[in-house]
Every structure is written in C-alpha cells, then in structure tokens.
Amino acid sequence: MSNPDQDGKIFVGKGAKREFLALPFGNRHGLVTGATGTGKTVTLQTMAEGFSRAGVPVFAADVKGDLSGIAAPGEAKDPFVKRAKDIGFEYETDEFPVVFWDLFGEQGHPIRATVFEMGPLLLSRILDLNDVQEGVINIVFRYADEEFGKVDAANKGLIDIKDLREVLSYLASSEEAKAIAARYGNVAQATVGTVQRQLLVLENQGATKFFGAPALDIHDFMRTGARGRGTINILAADKLMQSPRLYATFLLWLMSEMFEQLPEVGDLDKPKLVFFFDEAHLLFNDAPKALLDKIEQVVRLIRSKGVGVYFVTQNPLDVPDSVLAQLGNRVQHALRAFTPRDQKAVKAAADTFRPNPALDTAAVITELGKGEALVSFLEGNGTPAMVDRALIRPPSARVGPVTAAERAAIIAKSPLKGRYDTAVDPESAYEILQKRRGGGAQAQPAGEATSQGEGGGLVGGLGSVLGGIFGGGAQRRGRMSAGEVMVKQVARTVGSEVGRAIIRGVLGSLKK
Ligand SMILES: Nc1ncnc2c1ncn2[C@@H]1O[C@H](COP(=O)(O)OP(=O)(O)OP(=O)(O)O)[C@@H](O)[C@H]1O
Ligand SMILES: [Mg+2]
C-alpha cells in the first residue's frame, strides 16, 4: 500500500492506532503546536498534501521559505522511508499543483485588495481607530459611494491608500468641506490627521503594495490541478512576518472575503478550502483587543462556509482562549519544560486534550521526538478523540525550500500567469478629486449626474433599515444569530456591491 489515506480521511500518523483527519471535520479548524525544530512545518506539509490529494485546495503562509518544497517532487530519503515503514506503508514520492503568491509580488503572484473591499469596519479595526475616527472612515465610504459610485460601481473610486488619503483630506479641507459637513457631519482636521498617521504605520509595513488593483478573486485560491488535486497556494511570508499588522490585515481580509463571498453550506463531505497559518503567534501578539475579537468571530463564522483554518505556533497559549476553543483537530509536538513558566505551558497544553488513561499527557509532551506528536482529531459526531502519541507521516513532496530557479520556473507556468502580475492604477478618487480641486467648476466627474444619485439613495435606504433593526445600543449588543439572519436577508435583497459594503458594515458591527 503506497498511499495510506482512506476514503474521506487523511492519514496523519500512527500511535496506538492509525490517526486520521476526517475530511467532513476538516472545516472544524485545527492547531499544530510545538517548540522550535520539533516538526510543526513538516506536519503542516503532510496535512496540506493530504487535503490536496483529496481534492481540497489549500492556502498556506510560508514563513521561513521551508514549505515551498511542497512544489517540488520529493526524494526517498532514508529517514522518510524508515518512518513510513514504521507506521505501516511504503514511502512514495509525489507531486502537487502549487501556485506561489507574495504580497510584495517578488516570490509569486501579487495579492491585492481594494480599499473598498476592505470595508470601513475592517479598516477601522486594523488602524485601531476610536469611534470618532471610525465615524470619519464611514463618511469616506459614504461620500465615495455617492460621488464615484456611478463611474466605478465595483470599488466606488476607493482602490488604493492614495485614494483613501485624498478623500480624507478632501472631506476636511477642500472648498466643499462645509457642504460635506452639512450633509454627512463634521470632519475635524485633527481626526483626519490621526487617521492619516495610522495609515502611515500600515504603509510603512508595505501596505501600499497590498491595496490596489487588480484585486484578488478569492476563487483563484480554490482551484484544482492535475489529477483533480487541490491546488496548494503558498504565500511567501518571510518578509511579511516583519510586518505583523499587514499580516493580520491580510489574514482577516482573506477570511472575511471568504465569509462574504462564499455561500452558506451545510455539512460537506470535505472542506472547500483550508488555510494554514504558520507562526500564528505573530498574528495575535500585538493585535488590539478589537482585532482579536474580529479574528475570533470570523474563525467561528467561516466554518459554515466550508472553510477550515489551521494555526501553527509554538505553544497553545499563544492562541487566545476564544479562538483556541474552536480548533478541533490538534497536533502537539514536543515542548521543553526547563523553567517553571515552561512547565506551566506544558500543563496548559496537556489540559487541552481529552485524557487517555494510558498516557501521562504532560510528561509525554516533554519526551516527544522530532516528527512525533500527541494528536487528537475530531471523530464520530464531532467530538475530539482520546489523545494518542503518534509518529507523523513524512510528506511525499520535498521537505525544505525550492531554489530560486525552481520557483521562477513554477511561476512561469502558473495557470494564473498574467492575471495579477501587473498593477493597474485606474482613474479613481485620487485623480478625480485632484482634478476637482484644481478645476473648481468641474465638480462632477465625467459621466456622473449628481452627488445624490440612486446609489446614494440605496445606501441611505438600507442604512436606515439596518439602523431600525439594530438601532443604537442594540447594534453593539446584537446577538450573532440575529446578525446572521440580517446579513442573509440583506444579501438576498441586494446583490450589488453597495449591498456588500453594507453587509460588511453589519458584520463588522456585531460583537460576540
Ligand atoms: N514526520 C517527520 N518524519 C521525518 N522527519 C521529520 C518529521 N517531522 C520533522 N522531521 C524532521 O525534523 C526537522 C524539523 O522539522 P520542522 O522544520 O517541521 O520543525 P518546526 O517545528 O517547524 O521548527 P521551527 O519552529 O524552527 O519552524 C525536519 O527538517 C525533518 O528533518
Ligand atoms: Mg517551522
């Protein structure tokens, strides 16, 4: 037997019994933890290969470059051959369809989102804005919708950070500022100044490349390649790791895009897409509370879209409790227990497992060898299995990095070649407002009738409907279930981009 996977199950390793990740529970999320050098990335690779074999596309952040080898055929190295034999199968190398991505566009296709797609609430969370500043961002979106909605139905003129900055400054300091204040509420110079400074933080981390066009169509992450295998999308994240806020921005945007664009699905026999985020602590470490809440919420909601999220990090304590509670499939590699603090972490990690009378979980965590782990996957009706001490299956593709030449060759024959590689800078808010400031009289962009067009009316109308239902404090207290119903109702009635922006608004305002 050369491939030990079974129907509907990914073979992950073997302990007292063979351990499988059941595909129907693939969207119930997961966690891979362990000290440095204990086998986390290799386990991630094994799981990603398993999903791909089963036809499930994968998206994985490659933090150290050592996951990129998944794009190259494996080699039958002795330790792998032996490990395979130990756990009951004959080692075979294999190949998987891989697409490389890079937010900076250097080591793969660039990934971009427009400012409009990010939406006012996510933006405010990422910029860590207070209510007043968030109010200004909301005015930016409302103003842009009314002013530019006719010329740019998809993005309302809000493509890149330059557009956002220009609208912000226009609201506060143009000749129109008074009229705008009368219509939307006052926009104080000082508030705009603070928001602009927060934008600078994001820009300094490289966000200027991320916000732009052509924006990613998330369906491009959900392709299958040769032999019906799920495409493994590898994001070069080495440089990105130095920009934790951009990394968090990107991750959150990606998950909310999934949430907003994918239909609600019932229980599937396998996930539609699985994410792996290596070095996940970077995501949680500096994140403001509001952002953490948002991550928790999106992780919780995305499951019903058939999307699984797997965090990879050194210690389970790196992950906030509320998120941890949602991660059903667990692989715990070795932890060290030198200091009292280490010991506490070991104990905490052990306590997250369903005990096995035959194992002293906490003791075993400190004894595990490389590529060995305590595992517990969801089984039966979705309960965690009793913890087992297992040897992890070696990956079938290469372990370690691809060379620059190999990467270039794979990029050159990518099925997505040419689609995102060149940035475009269409006429958007920046250009239009610059002209308007210069030209004075030409206050209306070409093709636009009046700033009170139907688009604006629609926003106003829906806004008040939502306001009526969620109104005031109720908005903050609103229960998720009620919110989800609302989101669905709005989605049904409004298929437009404006509708999507508002759905973002609704989603963003929900608290847990
Ligand atoms: N399942 C396995 N079978 C055989 N060898 C393994 C296995 N898992 C890990 N190894 C060996 O251990 C080495 C280190 O593993 P890996 O890179 O996954 O560690 P890590 O926990 O991701 O470390 P870091 O925290 O430094 O990123 C691998 O290069 C490989 O040689
Ligand atoms: Mg690693």
Tab-separated table of N, CA, C and O in Angstrom, residues 354-453:
chain	number	residue	atom	x	y	z
A	354	ARG	N	-8.294	15.599	25.386
A	354	ARG	CA	-9.146	14.637	26.080
A	354	ARG	C	-8.228	13.545	26.616
A	354	ARG	O	-7.502	12.906	25.849
A	355	PRO	N	-8.203	13.346	27.936
A	355	PRO	CA	-7.192	12.461	28.535
A	355	PRO	C	-7.300	11.016	28.040
A	355	PRO	O	-8.372	10.560	27.656
A	356	ASN	N	-6.155	10.362	28.082
A	356	ASN	CA	-6.071	8.950	27.737
A	356	ASN	C	-5.472	8.264	28.961
A	356	ASN	O	-4.342	8.574	29.350
A	357	PRO	N	-6.216	7.344	29.599
A	357	PRO	CA	-5.720	6.719	30.837
A	357	PRO	C	-4.361	6.047	30.650
A	357	PRO	O	-3.594	5.914	31.601
A	358	ALA	N	-4.041	5.698	29.423
A	358	ALA	CA	-2.773	5.006	29.178
A	358	ALA	C	-1.598	5.972	29.017
A	358	ALA	O	-0.455	5.546	28.867
A	359	LEU	N	-1.877	7.288	29.024
A	359	LEU	CA	-0.809	8.266	28.778
A	359	LEU	C	-0.777	9.347	29.847
A	359	LEU	O	-1.823	9.885	30.214
A	360	ASP	N	0.419	9.698	30.295
A	360	ASP	CA	0.564	10.889	31.133
A	360	ASP	C	0.869	12.035	30.161
A	360	ASP	O	2.026	12.292	29.813
A	361	THR	N	-0.186	12.703	29.730
A	361	THR	CA	-0.075	13.669	28.637
A	361	THR	C	1.044	14.690	28.862
A	361	THR	O	1.887	14.897	27.993
A	362	ALA	N	1.061	15.307	30.045
A	362	ALA	CA	2.047	16.363	30.301
A	362	ALA	C	3.472	15.812	30.246
A	362	ALA	O	4.374	16.454	29.694
A	363	ALA	N	3.671	14.628	30.788
A	363	ALA	CA	5.022	14.040	30.760
A	363	ALA	C	5.432	13.726	29.330
A	363	ALA	O	6.558	14.010	28.915
A	364	VAL	N	4.504	13.166	28.569
A	364	VAL	CA	4.824	12.762	27.195
A	364	VAL	C	5.201	13.967	26.330
A	364	VAL	O	6.119	13.898	25.515
A	365	ILE	N	4.537	15.115	26.541
A	365	ILE	CA	4.821	16.301	25.719
A	365	ILE	C	6.307	16.647	25.739
A	365	ILE	O	6.880	17.042	24.739
A	366	THR	N	6.941	16.434	26.895
A	366	THR	CA	8.353	16.805	27.003
A	366	THR	C	9.282	15.720	26.459
A	366	THR	O	10.463	15.955	26.268
A	367	GLU	N	8.739	14.539	26.204
A	367	GLU	CA	9.588	13.428	25.740
A	367	GLU	C	9.547	13.201	24.238
A	367	GLU	O	10.336	12.412	23.706
A	368	LEU	N	8.583	13.821	23.566
A	368	LEU	CA	8.358	13.522	22.148
A	368	LEU	C	9.593	13.806	21.297
A	368	LEU	O	10.290	14.799	21.502
A	369	GLY	N	9.843	12.931	20.327
A	369	GLY	CA	10.960	13.134	19.400
A	369	GLY	C	10.524	13.970	18.208
A	369	GLY	O	9.358	14.344	18.080
A	370	LYS	N	11.473	14.268	17.327
A	370	LYS	CA	11.162	15.023	16.105
A	370	LYS	C	10.147	14.266	15.262
A	370	LYS	O	10.297	13.064	15.035
A	371	GLY	N	9.140	14.970	14.794
A	371	GLY	CA	8.145	14.312	13.938
A	371	GLY	C	7.255	13.357	14.707
A	371	GLY	O	6.577	12.520	14.117
A	372	GLU	N	7.270	13.493	16.025
A	372	GLU	CA	6.382	12.696	16.857
A	372	GLU	C	5.464	13.678	17.584
A	372	GLU	O	5.901	14.777	17.924
A	373	ALA	N	4.229	13.286	17.852
A	373	ALA	CA	3.310	14.262	18.442
A	373	ALA	C	2.169	13.596	19.187
A	373	ALA	O	1.850	12.434	18.952
A	374	LEU	N	1.568	14.375	20.075
A	374	LEU	CA	0.290	13.969	20.647
A	374	LEU	C	-0.781	14.466	19.685
A	374	LEU	O	-0.751	15.629	19.279
A	375	VAL	N	-1.680	13.592	19.305
A	375	VAL	CA	-2.686	14.002	18.341
A	375	VAL	C	-4.083	13.679	18.860
A	375	VAL	O	-4.279	12.725	19.618
A	376	SER	N	-5.020	14.500	18.424
A	376	SER	CA	-6.432	14.240	18.694
A	376	SER	C	-7.240	14.899	17.581
A	376	SER	O	-7.190	16.116	17.414
A	377	PHE	N	-7.916	14.074	16.807
A	377	PHE	CA	-8.756	14.615	15.730
A	377	PHE	C	-10.221	14.394	16.076
A	377	PHE	O	-10.546	13.512	16.875
A	378	LEU	N	-11.050	15.188	15.454
A	378	LEU	CA	-12.482	15.029	15.704
A	378	LEU	C	-12.964	13.731	15.072
A	378	LEU	O	-12.522	13.357	13.997
A	379	GLU	N	-13.858	13.054	15.765
A	379	GLU	CA	-14.361	11.778	15.255
A	379	GLU	C	-15.842	11.660	15.607
A	379	GLU	O	-16.390	12.512	16.300
A	380	GLY	N	-16.442	10.563	15.153
A	380	GLY	CA	-17.844	10.283	15.482
A	380	GLY	C	-18.749	11.441	15.112
A	380	GLY	O	-18.803	11.861	13.961
A	381	ASN	N	-19.419	12.002	16.124
A	381	ASN	CA	-20.313	13.110	15.814
A	381	ASN	C	-19.622	14.460	16.022
A	381	ASN	O	-20.277	15.472	16.244
A	382	GLY	N	-18.293	14.442	15.982
A	382	GLY	CA	-17.562	15.699	16.074
A	382	GLY	C	-16.941	15.950	17.430
A	382	GLY	O	-16.684	17.090	17.788
A	383	THR	N	-16.689	14.891	18.187
A	383	THR	CA	-16.018	15.070	19.471
A	383	THR	C	-14.538	14.722	19.311
A	383	THR	O	-14.174	13.901	18.478
A	384	PRO	N	-13.675	15.355	20.110
A	384	PRO	CA	-12.244	15.061	19.991
A	384	PRO	C	-11.938	13.632	20.454
A	384	PRO	O	-12.460	13.183	21.477
A	385	ALA	N	-11.101	12.954	19.706
A	385	ALA	CA	-10.708	11.599	20.082
A	385	ALA	C	-9.782	11.670	21.295
A	385	ALA	O	-9.174	12.710	21.570
A	386	MET	N	-9.668	10.554	21.989
A	386	MET	CA	-8.733	10.462	23.104
A	386	MET	C	-7.323	10.698	22.559
A	386	MET	O	-6.993	10.253	21.467
A	387	VAL	N	-6.519	11.421	23.325
A	387	VAL	CA	-5.178	11.775	22.845
A	387	VAL	C	-4.341	10.510	22.603
A	387	VAL	O	-4.433	9.532	23.336
A	388	ASP	N	-3.546	10.541	21.533
A	388	ASP	CA	-2.699	9.398	21.162
A	388	ASP	C	-1.294	9.931	20.880
A	388	ASP	O	-1.133	11.062	20.405
A	389	ARG	N	-0.297	9.130	21.200
A	389	ARG	CA	1.082	9.517	20.916
A	389	ARG	C	1.481	8.885	19.590
A	389	ARG	O	1.603	7.666	19.484
A	390	ALA	N	1.679	9.730	18.561
A	390	ALA	CA	1.815	9.196	17.202
A	390	ALA	C	3.086	9.675	16.508
A	390	ALA	O	3.584	10.771	16.763
A	391	LEU	N	3.586	8.822	15.613
A	391	LEU	CA	4.639	9.222	14.691
A	391	LEU	C	3.946	9.806	13.461
A	391	LEU	O	3.020	9.195	12.914
A	392	ILE	N	4.394	10.986	13.043
A	392	ILE	CA	3.711	11.675	11.941
A	392	ILE	C	4.225	11.172	10.590
A	392	ILE	O	5.421	10.922	10.410
A	393	ARG	N	3.315	11.038	9.688
A	393	ARG	CA	3.633	10.591	8.334
A	393	ARG	C	4.584	11.575	7.646
A	393	ARG	O	4.341	12.789	7.651
A	394	PRO	N	5.643	11.091	7.018
A	394	PRO	CA	6.517	12.018	6.282
A	394	PRO	C	5.836	12.509	4.994
A	394	PRO	O	5.092	11.759	4.375
A	395	PRO	N	6.101	13.759	4.619
A	395	PRO	CA	5.490	14.288	3.392
A	395	PRO	C	6.004	13.558	2.148
A	395	PRO	O	7.064	12.941	2.179
A	396	SER	N	5.263	13.665	1.051
A	396	SER	CA	5.649	12.993	-0.199
A	396	SER	C	6.371	13.931	-1.157
A	396	SER	O	7.057	13.483	-2.064
A	397	ALA	N	6.179	15.231	-0.992
A	397	ALA	CA	6.930	16.191	-1.811
A	397	ALA	C	8.208	16.543	-1.048
A	397	ALA	O	8.450	16.024	0.040
A	398	ARG	N	8.996	17.432	-1.578
A	398	ARG	CA	10.262	17.770	-0.933
A	398	ARG	C	10.034	18.485	0.400
A	398	ARG	O	9.137	19.307	0.527
A	399	VAL	N	10.869	18.154	1.366
A	399	VAL	CA	10.873	18.889	2.632
A	399	VAL	C	12.028	19.881	2.567
A	399	VAL	O	13.157	19.493	2.319
A	400	GLY	N	11.728	21.150	2.750
A	400	GLY	CA	12.757	22.190	2.636
A	400	GLY	C	12.382	23.135	1.512
A	400	GLY	O	11.309	23.005	0.931
A	401	PRO	N	13.234	24.101	1.235
A	401	PRO	CA	12.866	25.120	0.245
A	401	PRO	C	13.050	24.686	-1.210
A	401	PRO	O	13.810	23.759	-1.491
A	402	VAL	N	12.369	25.362	-2.137
A	402	VAL	CA	12.717	25.253	-3.553
A	402	VAL	C	13.836	26.251	-3.814
A	402	VAL	O	13.995	27.217	-3.060
A	403	THR	N	14.587	26.039	-4.874
A	403	THR	CA	15.603	27.026	-5.239
A	403	THR	C	14.900	28.179	-5.958
A	403	THR	O	13.762	28.042	-6.403
A	404	ALA	N	15.618	29.301	-6.069
A	404	ALA	CA	15.039	30.458	-6.758
A	404	ALA	C	14.693	30.092	-8.201
A	404	ALA	O	13.659	30.515	-8.740
A	405	ALA	N	15.538	29.277	-8.831
A	405	ALA	CA	15.289	28.886	-10.231
A	405	ALA	C	14.046	28.015	-10.335
A	405	ALA	O	13.228	28.186	-11.243
A	406	GLU	N	13.890	27.080	-9.383
A	406	GLU	CA	12.697	26.226	-9.397
A	406	GLU	C	11.436	27.076	-9.201
A	406	GLU	O	10.427	26.878	-9.866
A	407	ARG	N	11.530	28.016	-8.278
A	407	ARG	CA	10.373	28.887	-8.021
A	407	ARG	C	10.019	29.659	-9.282
A	407	ARG	O	8.843	29.723	-9.678
A	408	ALA	N	11.039	30.223	-9.925
A	408	ALA	CA	10.793	31.015	-11.131
A	408	ALA	C	10.130	30.149	-12.208
A	408	ALA	O	9.207	30.600	-12.907
A	409	ALA	N	10.572	28.903	-12.324
A	409	ALA	CA	10.000	28.014	-13.340
A	409	ALA	C	8.530	27.728	-13.046
A	409	ALA	O	7.694	27.694	-13.958
A	410	ILE	N	8.230	27.535	-11.773
A	410	ILE	CA	6.835	27.240	-11.404
A	410	ILE	C	5.949	28.469	-11.640
A	410	ILE	O	4.837	28.367	-12.146
A	411	ILE	N	6.479	29.639	-11.299
A	411	ILE	CA	5.715	30.870	-11.525
A	411	ILE	C	5.474	31.065	-13.023
A	411	ILE	O	4.388	31.457	-13.448
A	412	ALA	N	6.500	30.737	-13.820
A	412	ALA	CA	6.395	30.960	-15.270
A	412	ALA	C	5.304	30.101	-15.903
A	412	ALA	O	4.690	30.497	-16.880
A	413	LYS	N	5.065	28.919	-15.334
A	413	LYS	CA	3.996	28.120	-15.939
A	413	LYS	C	2.733	28.069	-15.070
A	413	LYS	O	1.901	27.174	-15.212
A	414	SER	N	2.578	29.068	-14.236
A	414	SER	CA	1.391	29.141	-13.386
A	414	SER	C	0.122	29.293	-14.220
A	414	SER	O	0.097	30.039	-15.203
A	415	PRO	N	-0.944	28.603	-13.827
A	415	PRO	CA	-2.217	28.778	-14.540
A	415	PRO	C	-2.775	30.195	-14.400
A	415	PRO	O	-3.665	30.581	-15.136
A	416	LEU	N	-2.236	30.968	-13.452
A	416	LEU	CA	-2.738	32.324	-13.234
A	416	LEU	C	-1.794	33.388	-13.792
A	416	LEU	O	-1.904	34.575	-13.473
A	417	LYS	N	-0.868	32.912	-14.605
A	417	LYS	CA	0.125	33.831	-15.145
A	417	LYS	C	-0.538	35.000	-15.865
A	417	LYS	O	-1.461	34.822	-16.645
A	418	GLY	N	-0.049	36.195	-15.586
A	418	GLY	CA	-0.537	37.372	-16.294
A	418	GLY	C	-1.785	37.986	-15.691
A	418	GLY	O	-2.161	39.115	-16.009
A	419	ARG	N	-2.412	37.274	-14.785
A	419	ARG	CA	-3.682	37.756	-14.279
A	419	ARG	C	-3.544	38.881	-13.245
A	419	ARG	O	-4.348	39.813	-13.210
A	420	TYR	N	-2.551	38.741	-12.405
A	420	TYR	CA	-2.378	39.741	-11.344
A	420	TYR	C	-1.021	40.437	-11.402
A	420	TYR	O	-0.758	41.337	-10.620
A	421	ASP	N	-0.171	39.951	-12.318
A	421	ASP	CA	1.237	40.324	-12.218
A	421	ASP	C	1.502	41.818	-12.380
A	421	ASP	O	2.421	42.352	-11.780
A	422	THR	N	0.700	42.501	-13.190
A	422	THR	CA	0.930	43.929	-13.390
A	422	THR	C	-0.142	44.748	-12.665
A	422	THR	O	-1.337	44.532	-12.872
A	423	ALA	N	0.305	45.674	-11.847
A	423	ALA	CA	-0.639	46.541	-11.130
A	423	ALA	C	-1.243	47.538	-12.110
A	423	ALA	O	-0.579	47.972	-13.055
A	424	VAL	N	-2.501	47.862	-11.909
A	424	VAL	CA	-3.099	48.926	-12.700
A	424	VAL	C	-3.543	50.028	-11.752
A	424	VAL	O	-3.861	49.779	-10.601
A	425	ASP	N	-3.525	51.253	-12.253
A	425	ASP	CA	-3.945	52.383	-11.425
A	425	ASP	C	-5.028	53.141	-12.184
A	425	ASP	O	-4.761	54.134	-12.836
A	426	PRO	N	-6.252	52.650	-12.096
A	426	PRO	CA	-7.329	53.283	-12.859
A	426	PRO	C	-7.649	54.657	-12.279
A	426	PRO	O	-7.268	54.963	-11.153
A	427	GLU	N	-8.346	55.479	-13.070
A	427	GLU	CA	-8.761	56.771	-12.534
A	427	GLU	C	-9.709	56.513	-11.362
A	427	GLU	O	-10.708	55.810	-11.499
A	428	SER	N	-9.352	57.021	-10.228
A	428	SER	CA	-10.138	56.745	-9.027
A	428	SER	C	-10.223	58.019	-8.196
A	428	SER	O	-9.936	59.112	-8.687
A	429	ALA	N	-10.626	57.881	-6.947
A	429	ALA	CA	-10.887	59.054	-6.108
A	429	ALA	C	-9.735	60.064	-6.149
A	429	ALA	O	-9.965	61.271	-6.272
A	430	TYR	N	-8.519	59.568	-6.060
A	430	TYR	CA	-7.362	60.466	-6.017
A	430	TYR	C	-7.337	61.393	-7.235
A	430	TYR	O	-7.313	62.615	-7.111
A	431	GLU	N	-7.369	60.776	-8.412
A	431	GLU	CA	-7.272	61.556	-9.644
A	431	GLU	C	-8.467	62.508	-9.781
A	431	GLU	O	-8.309	63.684	-10.127
A	432	ILE	N	-9.643	61.982	-9.490
A	432	ILE	CA	-10.858	62.797	-9.669
A	432	ILE	C	-10.844	64.008	-8.736
A	432	ILE	O	-11.110	65.140	-9.145
A	433	LEU	N	-10.481	63.765	-7.488
A	433	LEU	CA	-10.507	64.872	-6.514
A	433	LEU	C	-9.388	65.878	-6.764
A	433	LEU	O	-9.572	67.079	-6.560
A	434	GLN	N	-8.254	65.367	-7.212
A	434	GLN	CA	-7.165	66.279	-7.561
A	434	GLN	C	-7.628	67.237	-8.650
A	434	GLN	O	-7.411	68.443	-8.573
A	435	LYS	N	-8.267	66.668	-9.661
A	435	LYS	CA	-8.775	67.481	-10.762
A	435	LYS	C	-9.782	68.492	-10.245
A	435	LYS	O	-9.779	69.652	-10.615
A	436	ARG	N	-10.638	68.017	-9.374
A	436	ARG	CA	-11.696	68.868	-8.868
A	436	ARG	C	-11.130	70.050	-8.080
A	436	ARG	O	-11.585	71.180	-8.197
A	437	ARG	N	-10.143	69.790	-7.295
A	437	ARG	CA	-9.513	70.870	-6.532
A	437	ARG	C	-8.896	71.882	-7.469
A	437	ARG	O	-8.975	73.080	-7.244
A	438	GLY	N	-8.268	71.353	-8.537
A	438	GLY	CA	-7.603	72.233	-9.498
A	438	GLY	C	-8.620	72.988	-10.336
A	438	GLY	O	-8.529	74.194	-10.524
A	439	GLY	N	-9.645	72.267	-10.804
A	439	GLY	CA	-10.568	72.818	-11.787
A	439	GLY	C	-11.743	73.579	-11.198
A	439	GLY	O	-12.434	74.265	-11.917
A	440	GLY	N	-11.959	73.456	-9.932
A	440	GLY	CA	-13.045	74.192	-9.280
A	440	GLY	C	-14.428	73.893	-9.857
A	440	GLY	O	-15.178	73.102	-9.310
A	441	ALA	N	-14.707	74.474	-11.019
A	441	ALA	CA	-16.049	74.376	-11.601
A	441	ALA	C	-16.419	72.942	-11.991
A	441	ALA	O	-17.574	72.553	-11.869
A	442	GLN	N	-15.418	72.159	-12.441
A	442	GLN	CA	-15.752	70.798	-12.878
A	442	GLN	C	-15.921	69.889	-11.672
A	442	GLN	O	-15.163	68.935	-11.483
A	443	ALA	N	-16.901	70.222	-10.888
A	443	ALA	CA	-17.050	69.494	-9.638
A	443	ALA	C	-17.494	68.052	-9.827
A	443	ALA	O	-17.298	67.224	-8.962
A	444	GLN	N	-18.098	67.748	-10.958
A	444	GLN	CA	-18.584	66.383	-11.142
A	444	GLN	C	-17.648	65.584	-12.053
A	444	GLN	O	-17.271	66.062	-13.110
A	445	PRO	N	-17.302	64.379	-11.643
A	445	PRO	CA	-16.505	63.551	-12.537
A	445	PRO	C	-17.320	63.233	-13.790
A	445	PRO	O	-18.549	63.177	-13.734
A	446	ALA	N	-16.612	63.026	-14.890
A	446	ALA	CA	-17.280	62.730	-16.156
A	446	ALA	C	-18.261	61.578	-15.990
A	446	ALA	O	-17.968	60.591	-15.341
A	447	GLY	N	-19.417	61.745	-16.578
A	447	GLY	CA	-20.381	60.635	-16.584
A	447	GLY	C	-21.238	60.589	-15.345
A	447	GLY	O	-22.159	59.807	-15.264
A	448	GLU	N	-20.966	61.443	-14.402
A	448	GLU	CA	-21.773	61.382	-13.186
A	448	GLU	C	-22.792	62.509	-13.171
A	448	GLU	O	-22.476	63.655	-13.462
A	449	ALA	N	-24.008	62.185	-12.833
A	449	ALA	CA	-25.059	63.185	-12.897
A	449	ALA	C	-25.019	64.073	-11.673
A	449	ALA	O	-24.628	65.221	-11.730
A	450	THR	N	-25.374	63.535	-10.545
A	450	THR	CA	-25.426	64.362	-9.340
A	450	THR	C	-24.973	63.547	-8.155
A	450	THR	O	-25.046	62.321	-8.165
A	451	SER	N	-24.516	64.224	-7.129
A	451	SER	CA	-23.995	63.502	-5.984
A	451	SER	C	-25.111	62.848	-5.179
A	451	SER	O	-24.871	62.146	-4.227
A	452	GLN	N	-26.345	63.111	-5.582
A	452	GLN	CA	-27.436	62.455	-4.869
A	452	GLN	C	-28.112	61.421	-5.759
A	452	GLN	O	-29.327	61.290	-5.796
A	453	GLY	N	-27.290	60.688	-6.492
A	453	GLY	CA	-27.810	59.681	-7.419
A	453	GLY	C	-28.492	58.543	-6.703
A	453	GLY	O	-28.556	58.504	-5.478
